[in-house]
Amino acid sequence: MATGSDIQDVSMEEQLERKRRPLDTFIVGSLFIAGAISIAITLGILWELGSESLLFFTDEVVSIGSFFTSTEWSPQAGSFGIWPLILGTLLITFIALLVAVPVGLSAAIYLSEYASARVRNFFKPVLEILVGIPTVVFGFFALTFMTPLLRSIFGSTVGFFNVLSAGMVVGLLIVPLISSLAEDAMAAVPNSLRQASYGLGASRLETSLRVVVPAALSGIAAGIVVAMSRAVGETMVVTLAAGASPRNFSLGEDSLFGYILSPFEGAQTMTGYIAITASGDISYDTIDYNSIFAIGLTLFLMTLGLNSLSRRIVKRFRQEYE
Amino acid sequence: MNDTTETLSVDTADMPPDPTLTAAPTAMKNARETPEEAGPGVIETKNMDVFYGDFKAVADVSMNFAFNEISALIGPSGCGKSTVLRSLNRMNDLIPTARTDGEVLYHGANIYAPGVDPVEIRRRIGMVFQKPNPFPKSIFDNIAWGAKINGFKGSKADMKDLVEGALRQAALWDEVKDKLNESGLSLSGGQQQRLCIARAVATQPDVILMDEPCSALDPIATLRIEELMLELKENYSIIIVTHNMQQAARVSDRTAFFNVELDTKGQRTGYLVEFSPTDQLFTSPKEKATEDYITGRFG
Ligand SMILES: Nc1ncnc2c1ncn2[C@@H]1O[C@H](COP(=O)(O)OP(=O)(O)OP(=O)(O)O)[C@@H](O)[C@H]1O
Ligand SMILES: [Mg+2]
């Protein structure tokens, strides 16, 4: 620190002058560039999706209206209604959440409120390994284990490709995501609230379920939404286990709780269609090829919506403690 | 759970001996019997040691807390006041390394006997913490919650009465009666602390433990809480940890002074120096260490 005596000849204005810090400038600059690159990439993807989709929508065979209203997806027959693919995606996402929310939440409550440090230190890395397994492995697990298992339980009403098997395995896939996000939210609940609860004579279960979980609810909900958008975007498992036939339906004729929502039959999802079409041998500039961009754009908007929903939830969560 | 040891000097440095306090005539309060004469109290500890792992935090504490009195625990930081307090309703169970030896008798029953449910203990011996910790729920639910988990079976109207009664006892009703549905966190610090006291009262405990309940509050809020304690002692036995000796002198009937000493292995183990009627402890302490502490000559 400069003390007055040794630098008397330097004026106070000069002493107080802003110093140059080249290293700081360099590091801040690099950080900015890194941030800018990721934004640029996102914009680039959007541009690509948008412009290719435009080609699709301006084709005389399709109209934007029928794309978003028709319930038949048969590219060979020239009908491009996205609802069967959305239906497949939503069915699988719903089944996945049915599996993942109870399992993930229980795991989070156990890890955050019950497990000893030793147990926690064992389980958390295991969950992280689960995240690291390639999804194609999960896909084969669905096909060679889950589907036969379901068929041995429910009989041959279960198709070889079916959304139940795919949905349950996607559920397993997102369990670690839900459990770790929910556990983070619960760990952020101040200990003083737990003490208050115990001090009033609450048991551990009452404290966990009626103090900690409600206090962490927004964080937990945000985690579920993130997991949901992960399930919506999951590709490999659904391509392998749910089959490649879009579940074309007609609202008047097919029964809602029969064919339309049947868990035992296969259904193509948005991601499944994109994967198969993009890897198949169709040429550029065909309408089939362009359609995957329109689907991609829809998918992008869906996950964007889900992510901003989760953001909004988290924001509310922060306000609660202030 | 997160008690950290502060430096020893904090306690007494900014607290000059208060003349009204040290010179208070003994007649100011009725001279009380010593605990031994008073017979068994609501809580009694017998040769209680508390450990955190291998570390012995307090040693050989034997105390008798009388019914419907306010007992104050004072002493330098780190001497184990909070540790002792938490041992009285098994809040220490929440610290994995904590262990209590010896006996703690509640109405004559050892709360550390095998088979005792700590949840049952805490329903009877409530606790108010240093930092106000209302739940992120409405004011109403903050109070109703404790009653509900304690098996409250009454109607909605009964619950309303209970909440109102508890808020009145905590001298908070008039300030919050128009906003019972607002979050407990929207209140000021002092109001939050009274909400926490109301919440403890609503579960109808027998004893209320308070760990520095006023340390986060301004002097006016502090005085309100002190008045409140004096009212509550009609129905409850209260044990309070405080760093404020004037506060101990103002509200308590009996004061325990704890000190801390280095033992042969270099561990800082706290122990009870004396537990006497408050007026006596502040005017004619039995022990030299007590006198040094209350006159600010400590350390
Ligand atoms: N959770 C814990 N784990 C380990 N040691 C602890 C724990 N809590 C307290 N201790 C130790 O026990 C001793 C007594 O602590 P305690 O919190 O009871 O003191 P205190 O008298 O309440 O102090 P203060 O006046 O600062 O609140 C200290 O040496 C402290 O470091
Ligand atoms: Mg303390």
mmCIF file of N, CA, C and O and ligand atoms in Angstrom, chain B residues 3 82 211-212, ligand 2:
data_model
loop_
_atom_site.group_PDB
_atom_site.id
_atom_site.type_symbol
_atom_site.label_atom_id
_atom_site.label_comp_id
_atom_site.label_asym_id
_atom_site.label_seq_id
_atom_site.Cartn_x
_atom_site.Cartn_y
_atom_site.Cartn_z
ATOM 1 N N ASP B 3 -23.219 -23.708 14.857
ATOM 2 C CA ASP B 3 -22.539 -22.846 15.816
ATOM 3 C C ASP B 3 -21.045 -22.797 15.536
ATOM 4 O O ASP B 3 -20.398 -23.814 15.377
ATOM 5 N N SER B 82 -24.823 -23.511 24.105
ATOM 6 C CA SER B 82 -25.739 -24.058 23.100
ATOM 7 C C SER B 82 -25.724 -25.576 23.142
ATOM 8 O O SER B 82 -26.750 -26.231 22.979
ATOM 9 N N ASP B 211 -32.212 -20.182 22.374
ATOM 10 C CA ASP B 211 -30.771 -19.978 22.215
ATOM 11 C C ASP B 211 -30.519 -18.580 21.660
ATOM 12 O O ASP B 211 -30.706 -18.340 20.477
ATOM 13 N N GLU B 212 -30.115 -17.687 22.504
ATOM 14 C CA GLU B 212 -29.876 -16.288 22.124
ATOM 15 C C GLU B 212 -30.992 -15.739 21.242
ATOM 16 O O GLU B 212 -30.740 -15.292 20.120
HETATM 17 MG MG MG C 2 -24.222 -20.757 21.213
#
